[in-house]
Amino acid sequence: MRGSVVDPQSGLPSPCPRDRLLSPDSHMDVQGYKWVRWRVWLCRLAALLSLGLLLMVFHWRPRLAVLARCRSCPLALADVLLLRDSFGQQHVVEVLTEEMEAGSLELLGQQEEADWRDTVQLHKEEKTLLRYYLYEGLRYIWLDRKGAFCRVSVLSEDWTCRDLYGFQKGLSPQEQSLRRCMFGANLIDVPVKSYMRLLFEEVLNPFYIFQVFSITLWTIDEYYLYALCIFIISVISISISLYETRKQSITLRNMAQFITNVTIHRDSGEEERVSSVELVPGDCLIIPQDGLVLPCDAALLAGECLVNESMLTGESVPVLKTPLPVGDRTYSSETERRHTLFCGTHIIQAKGGRPGGSGAVAVVTSTGFFTAKGNLVSSILYPQPINFRFYQDAMKFLLILGVIAFIGTIYIFVILFRTNVTWLQLIIRSLDVVTIAVPPALPAAITTGTIYAQSRLKKRGIFCISPPRINVCGKVSVFCFDKTGTLTEEGLDVWGVMESGPAGLSELVPDPKLLPPGHMRSALGCCHTVTLLRGEPLGDPLELKMVDSTGWTLQEPEGEGDAVHAAFGGHKVLAVMRPPTQRPHSLGTTSSEAIAIVKRFPFSSALQRMSVVTVSHEGRSALAFLKGSPEMVASLCDSDTVPAQFSSTLRNFSSEGLRVLALACKPVDVNSDLTNIERGEVEKEMQFLGFLMMKNLVKPESPEVINILTLAHVRSVMVTGDNILTAVNVAKSCGMVRSDEKVIFVIATPHTAEAMPSLRFSEEDVGASAGQSPRDVTNQGLYQAGSSYHLAINGKSFAALCDHFPEHLPKVLLKATVFARMAPDQKTQLVKELQQLNYRVGMCGDGANDCGALRAADVGVSLSEAEASVASPFTSNTQNISCVPLLIREGRCSLVTSFSLFRYMALYSLIQFCSVLILNTVLTTMADMQFLFCDLFLVTLLAIVMGRGGPSEELHPWRPPASLLALPVFGSLFIHTCMIVLGQLAAFFITTTQEGYIPLNSTVFGAENLPNMENTCVFALAGYQYIIMAVVVTKSFPHKKPLYHNVIFLCLLLIHFAVMTSLVLYPGPFLGQIFKLYNFTDMNFKMLLVAVAALNFLVCFVVELLIDLGILNCLRLLRGRRPSKKQYKRLKALLSDSASWPPLDQTLSSTEHSVISFS
């Protein structure tokens, strides 16, 4: 019976149990099965009779094991569950049960009890069982009312902020014990398997099963030396693999698992010291003044905490966390980030939450894998499958080689069946062809290039936690960049202030110290979250610059701070801001007095603002100050206080690339409870104060990098939370938008009570070039007018576009370069929408507000001082975007190397396959040492060093192919295989037509016929072919350095060529006996063999050169031109033919459709 993981709020299918950020709308299909005893015993008997083969099949295909041993049943009765995740992968999990303590249910209340209780009659006693299963570290419990298994977090997902304050009194030991039974231990437990279990799983890998089969076959065939060497290599390989796997697991466990002792508040009023493992959602956590590393997610209820979140976000600037506002809204750690303390983050200091003014109080909201850290660790432990064509095609090609091996097996069987060989020899010879044609080392060999690239990146300060993504870097077609701290400098300099008054905006004041005393000056000095750590101010760089520009100093109460509280009317003071030393002002007044901050509402990317509540000396009056994006601040102000020049001034300053902030204030009732005042009450009906302008300089590396990407045909996109005009200016400064290109603004409005949704494209500068009127350009279409243009859109318009104009969204995404005022979740959505158009998307950001987008992108690069963070697959400790071209170059180099190695390993198998088929046809074979020499000395050494060549110094316009089954790749393999066969047959027939030719003994078969002329000539040419193909398939220009840079590979080629030539021309008696070589006396004949090899090389090299020049592409002309498989390329072709897109200065409604329809 089928079911699904359901959302407890709606009863509808919910996101996958662990949102991987790439498929939030997916759900997990669940089927229930019950053990059938007779089926279980029958499977055990079958496993015994098949000598464990059936168990091996069950290990590879767990679904078959469930179907064979169980019968389908309702989920409520299931012993085993078959899960299918959003990526189509199937998993088998066992349903576990746990008996609950008697009388414990009453602690939760009747409603919760009905949700999860499962009562059964055992020995006429009613016992309560908790039924659950574990999947990827998360616990899912059975909810009878829902008829489904749900994440255990559903029991706390509907908590309101007011409910969390209710937990401040603490839990009783009995209630905590019950919750621990349901939620499980507070551990991010990374499984570290024993060496024995790892060995068992490794040996059962199909690759090693094939190796065991091959070694057994060779041993029976008396290839003892070869079998022994391969066995030793396999043992070494397995040992290294086990060591590395276990080492990585231990490293991840040490990073993920953190156990400490914490203090919690009990309902009895006492404080108790417990292990963090025992924490459950609802526990009241006491945070000491000196802070701690947090072992869970918690909502801050009292006091302020300065937190370093670099481990999770890569953001090195500490963040100030403030108490959660009381309210009836449902608590969410995402929407309440500035009031949530996340697991794994380091609380540097806590203050103001306990008697004496030290410490803080928080309530545990999530534990274990349900925490933010648990979610990120889970994404490393259980990464999403990389949907990359190269890896998919590699498996398909192995199947093709398997088909070739099957054909070869049939051929050998038919040939030898006509001779007098024994049945054992017949079977062994036939099966031996399979071990030759299918190279078991192929999957391992193609990772060599990635390993070299990862090593080179690490030396350049780029750390990677997902090596397969290095190859994906080579196919990136669009790269998104955050603005502040990524494209521009992190720090900003105050550029000037404009104060609003009854007459409108004042003149620009370049230095805030020159402002007259008043609300504007007080706002600049107080509206921030800067705090002190060991006497030094700490906080957001922008706010530090702002406070520094005013000359005001920050002081914080020490100890209980009673004297400070009393000095400001008895209000609980968080910080005191003191103006510069009083001095006469030009107007004859003096500067303002000290102001106390009593409440902070921290900045939120989603809200685009922050605010504080302040009290004047002796508590005479209270003022609330607001700072944020000008548009947001203006919307929260009384309209009559917003100056008429607001829009034009904002446009002017933003167009110059300045970071513009607006400030506002309003009086607050000083006699009200200011400590518990709600944000919604503060941030409304404000009085507009003016603008603060800050200069945000573009990093010197940014224009250079953007230019490199543009020349390489990698599209650059800016995604920022800043003003759209500022973003456009920065886009022009760094070269995303050239001076001769137009910027068109996309303005979309949502459905409101007053108006229908609308979409409008407005040109930045309607002035057209000489000789053409703007209307001509509009009518003609921007493409036809020869005008290159970029679209710019803000977060509100992007949301409206997605909701009401989905048919236009792909066309906007195709040409949009600037995305402004984007919230963190919108950045993630943008990445996914670009991926829907078949773009390979890269994202580069500082890791703070970009975590979701960094993890959703195909290639996420976090600029962080940390050596590696779990915020994204790549972390660069270089604080600029110069790492991006390097990463793309390394990706392209790795991809080209992987292609070369794949083709080389495939051709190596085909060379040996041809040799064996030719020799077996005439009843002989290759000697044991010949196999060993070719496999280990020639092929393995060349394959290991082939990938050492580094990337090209330049980023070229075309990307390397990712498909192994593309015409150039498949065609070259086919032509080279034909050349290989012709070369070996030429050597064979030249030998058999020589005057001194001695036919071999046809009455015996295999090694008994050695040495002979046929074997020696075929071995000689095959040996040269291994070296020839290594040269032919190794690509360099334009994505790798020229071949001569790979000195080791070049030297090895020369050594191999010298050794091979000596074996052909002057083998000597010793080597001749070891390799079972026939001693040809005719030097001319030997030189003829070398000449055949040289001709083989020349033909293959010329063929490869012609293929690289695109000669095979003329075959595509026969089938006609086909549209691209990539949606963005098809859409680009459609738009280039459209004379009506974009429809400038026309308002589109959601019911209208574009001239171009695209699906």
mmCIF file with all atom_site columns, N, CA, C and O in Angstrom, residues 175 179 233 257 316 390 408 420 454 467 539 690 707 803 877 969 988 1007 1099 1138:
data_model
loop_
_atom_site.group_PDB
_atom_site.id
_atom_site.type_symbol
_atom_site.label_atom_id
_atom_site.label_alt_id
_atom_site.label_comp_id
_atom_site.label_asym_id
_atom_site.label_entity_id
_atom_site.label_seq_id
_atom_site.pdbx_PDB_ins_code
_atom_site.Cartn_x
_atom_site.Cartn_y
_atom_site.Cartn_z
_atom_site.occupancy
_atom_site.B_iso_or_equiv
_atom_site.pdbx_formal_charge
_atom_site.auth_seq_id
_atom_site.auth_comp_id
_atom_site.auth_asym_id
_atom_site.auth_atom_id
_atom_site.pdbx_PDB_model_num
ATOM 1  N N  . GLU A 1 175  ? 8.593  14.956  31.580  1.00 0.00 ? 175  GLU A N  1
ATOM 2  C CA . GLU A 1 175  ? 8.250  15.459  30.240  1.00 0.00 ? 175  GLU A CA 1
ATOM 3  C C  . GLU A 1 175  ? 9.476  15.448  29.336  1.00 0.00 ? 175  GLU A C  1
ATOM 4  O O  . GLU A 1 175  ? 9.381  15.112  28.147  1.00 0.00 ? 175  GLU A O  1
ATOM 5  N N  . ARG A 1 179  ? 9.808  13.397  25.794  1.00 0.00 ? 179  ARG A N  1
ATOM 6  C CA . ARG A 1 179  ? 10.210 14.052  24.546  1.00 0.00 ? 179  ARG A CA 1
ATOM 7  C C  . ARG A 1 179  ? 11.464 13.414  23.963  1.00 0.00 ? 179  ARG A C  1
ATOM 8  O O  . ARG A 1 179  ? 11.605 13.304  22.749  1.00 0.00 ? 179  ARG A O  1
ATOM 9  N N  . ILE A 1 233  ? 47.423 -5.783  -6.375  1.00 0.00 ? 233  ILE A N  1
ATOM 10 C CA . ILE A 1 233  ? 46.980 -4.418  -6.688  1.00 0.00 ? 233  ILE A CA 1
ATOM 11 C C  . ILE A 1 233  ? 45.579 -4.168  -6.124  1.00 0.00 ? 233  ILE A C  1
ATOM 12 O O  . ILE A 1 233  ? 45.290 -3.105  -5.561  1.00 0.00 ? 233  ILE A O  1
ATOM 13 N N  . GLN A 1 257  ? 29.649 15.950  15.124  1.00 0.00 ? 257  GLN A N  1
ATOM 14 C CA . GLN A 1 257  ? 29.212 15.529  16.451  1.00 0.00 ? 257  GLN A CA 1
ATOM 15 C C  . GLN A 1 257  ? 29.857 16.400  17.514  1.00 0.00 ? 257  GLN A C  1
ATOM 16 O O  . GLN A 1 257  ? 31.075 16.533  17.577  1.00 0.00 ? 257  GLN A O  1
ATOM 17 N N  . SER A 1 316  ? 32.359 35.812  8.104   1.00 0.00 ? 316  SER A N  1
ATOM 18 C CA . SER A 1 316  ? 33.302 35.957  9.218   1.00 0.00 ? 316  SER A CA 1
ATOM 19 C C  . SER A 1 316  ? 32.881 37.032  10.218  1.00 0.00 ? 316  SER A C  1
ATOM 20 O O  . SER A 1 316  ? 33.365 37.045  11.346  1.00 0.00 ? 316  SER A O  1
ATOM 21 N N  . PHE A 1 390  ? 28.207 13.264  -18.551 1.00 0.00 ? 390  PHE A N  1
ATOM 22 C CA . PHE A 1 390  ? 29.456 12.503  -18.683 1.00 0.00 ? 390  PHE A CA 1
ATOM 23 C C  . PHE A 1 390  ? 29.390 11.209  -17.877 1.00 0.00 ? 390  PHE A C  1
ATOM 24 O O  . PHE A 1 390  ? 29.749 10.136  -18.364 1.00 0.00 ? 390  PHE A O  1
ATOM 25 N N  . GLY A 1 408  ? 32.362 -11.116 -28.913 1.00 0.00 ? 408  GLY A N  1
ATOM 26 C CA . GLY A 1 408  ? 33.671 -11.766 -28.928 1.00 0.00 ? 408  GLY A CA 1
ATOM 27 C C  . GLY A 1 408  ? 33.631 -13.146 -28.305 1.00 0.00 ? 408  GLY A C  1
ATOM 28 O O  . GLY A 1 408  ? 34.283 -14.088 -28.788 1.00 0.00 ? 408  GLY A O  1
ATOM 29 N N  . ASN A 1 420  ? 40.020 -29.302 -31.283 1.00 0.00 ? 420  ASN A N  1
ATOM 30 C CA . ASN A 1 420  ? 39.943 -30.414 -30.327 1.00 0.00 ? 420  ASN A CA 1
ATOM 31 C C  . ASN A 1 420  ? 40.231 -29.954 -28.890 1.00 0.00 ? 420  ASN A C  1
ATOM 32 O O  . ASN A 1 420  ? 40.753 -30.725 -28.080 1.00 0.00 ? 420  ASN A O  1
ATOM 33 N N  . GLN A 1 454  ? 41.636 18.735  -7.988  1.00 0.00 ? 454  GLN A N  1
ATOM 34 C CA . GLN A 1 454  ? 41.334 19.056  -6.590  1.00 0.00 ? 454  GLN A CA 1
ATOM 35 C C  . GLN A 1 454  ? 42.610 19.442  -5.836  1.00 0.00 ? 454  GLN A C  1
ATOM 36 O O  . GLN A 1 454  ? 42.621 20.373  -5.029  1.00 0.00 ? 454  GLN A O  1
ATOM 37 N N  . PRO A 1 467  ? 34.124 16.494  -4.962  1.00 0.00 ? 467  PRO A N  1
ATOM 38 C CA . PRO A 1 467  ? 35.019 16.417  -6.139  1.00 0.00 ? 467  PRO A CA 1
ATOM 39 C C  . PRO A 1 467  ? 34.324 16.187  -7.479  1.00 0.00 ? 467  PRO A C  1
ATOM 40 O O  . PRO A 1 467  ? 34.765 16.764  -8.479  1.00 0.00 ? 467  PRO A O  1
ATOM 41 N N  . GLY A 1 539  ? 30.646 44.419  14.799  1.00 0.00 ? 539  GLY A N  1
ATOM 42 C CA . GLY A 1 539  ? 29.351 44.386  14.144  1.00 0.00 ? 539  GLY A CA 1
ATOM 43 C C  . GLY A 1 539  ? 29.478 44.471  12.644  1.00 0.00 ? 539  GLY A C  1
ATOM 44 O O  . GLY A 1 539  ? 30.556 44.264  12.075  1.00 0.00 ? 539  GLY A O  1
ATOM 45 N N  . GLY A 1 690  ? 15.807 61.354  6.408   1.00 0.00 ? 690  GLY A N  1
ATOM 46 C CA . GLY A 1 690  ? 16.736 61.700  5.350   1.00 0.00 ? 690  GLY A CA 1
ATOM 47 C C  . GLY A 1 690  ? 17.497 60.500  4.820   1.00 0.00 ? 690  GLY A C  1
ATOM 48 O O  . GLY A 1 690  ? 17.162 59.345  5.118   1.00 0.00 ? 690  GLY A O  1
ATOM 49 N N  . ASN A 1 707  ? 35.185 40.489  -17.546 1.00 0.00 ? 707  ASN A N  1
ATOM 50 C CA . ASN A 1 707  ? 35.614 40.558  -18.945 1.00 0.00 ? 707  ASN A CA 1
ATOM 51 C C  . ASN A 1 707  ? 36.098 39.199  -19.443 1.00 0.00 ? 707  ASN A C  1
ATOM 52 O O  . ASN A 1 707  ? 35.780 38.785  -20.572 1.00 0.00 ? 707  ASN A O  1
ATOM 53 N N  . ASP A 1 803  ? 4.598  34.665  -10.294 1.00 0.00 ? 803  ASP A N  1
ATOM 54 C CA . ASP A 1 803  ? 3.226  34.305  -9.903  1.00 0.00 ? 803  ASP A CA 1
ATOM 55 C C  . ASP A 1 803  ? 2.204  34.550  -11.018 1.00 0.00 ? 803  ASP A C  1
ATOM 56 O O  . ASP A 1 803  ? 1.308  33.733  -11.227 1.00 0.00 ? 803  ASP A O  1
ATOM 57 N N  . ASN A 1 877  ? 39.411 30.992  -0.076  1.00 0.00 ? 877  ASN A N  1
ATOM 58 C CA . ASN A 1 877  ? 39.850 31.948  0.945   1.00 0.00 ? 877  ASN A CA 1
ATOM 59 C C  . ASN A 1 877  ? 40.445 33.211  0.322   1.00 0.00 ? 877  ASN A C  1
ATOM 60 O O  . ASN A 1 877  ? 41.001 34.047  1.022   1.00 0.00 ? 877  ASN A O  1
ATOM 61 N N  . VAL A 1 969  ? 33.189 12.029  -30.448 1.00 0.00 ? 969  VAL A N  1
ATOM 62 C CA . VAL A 1 969  ? 33.816 11.076  -29.520 1.00 0.00 ? 969  VAL A CA 1
ATOM 63 C C  . VAL A 1 969  ? 33.589 9.647   -29.995 1.00 0.00 ? 969  VAL A C  1
ATOM 64 O O  . VAL A 1 969  ? 34.530 8.844   -30.118 1.00 0.00 ? 969  VAL A O  1
ATOM 65 N N  . PHE A 1 988  ? 50.084 -9.185  -38.822 1.00 0.00 ? 988  PHE A N  1
ATOM 66 C CA . PHE A 1 988  ? 49.866 -10.633 -38.848 1.00 0.00 ? 988  PHE A CA 1
ATOM 67 C C  . PHE A 1 988  ? 50.084 -11.185 -40.262 1.00 0.00 ? 988  PHE A C  1
ATOM 68 O O  . PHE A 1 988  ? 50.820 -12.170 -40.461 1.00 0.00 ? 988  PHE A O  1
ATOM 69 N N  . ALA A 1 1007 ? 49.080 -21.310 -24.532 1.00 0.00 ? 1007 ALA A N  1
ATOM 70 C CA . ALA A 1 1007 ? 50.458 -21.056 -24.120 1.00 0.00 ? 1007 ALA A CA 1
ATOM 71 C C  . ALA A 1 1007 ? 51.417 -22.147 -24.582 1.00 0.00 ? 1007 ALA A C  1
ATOM 72 O O  . ALA A 1 1007 ? 52.616 -21.894 -24.710 1.00 0.00 ? 1007 ALA A O  1
ATOM 73 N N  . VAL A 1 1099 ? 48.406 7.723   -39.253 1.00 0.00 ? 1099 VAL A N  1
ATOM 74 C CA . VAL A 1 1099 ? 47.001 7.709   -39.692 1.00 0.00 ? 1099 VAL A CA 1
ATOM 75 C C  . VAL A 1 1099 ? 46.085 8.130   -38.545 1.00 0.00 ? 1099 VAL A C  1
ATOM 76 O O  . VAL A 1 1099 ? 45.199 8.983   -38.714 1.00 0.00 ? 1099 VAL A O  1
ATOM 77 N N  . SER A 1 1138 ? 12.114 37.709  -33.361 1.00 0.00 ? 1138 SER A N  1
ATOM 78 C CA . SER A 1 1138 ? 10.920 38.446  -32.937 1.00 0.00 ? 1138 SER A CA 1
ATOM 79 C C  . SER A 1 1138 ? 11.146 39.944  -33.055 1.00 0.00 ? 1138 SER A C  1
ATOM 80 O O  . SER A 1 1138 ? 12.155 40.476  -32.586 1.00 0.00 ? 1138 SER A O  1
#
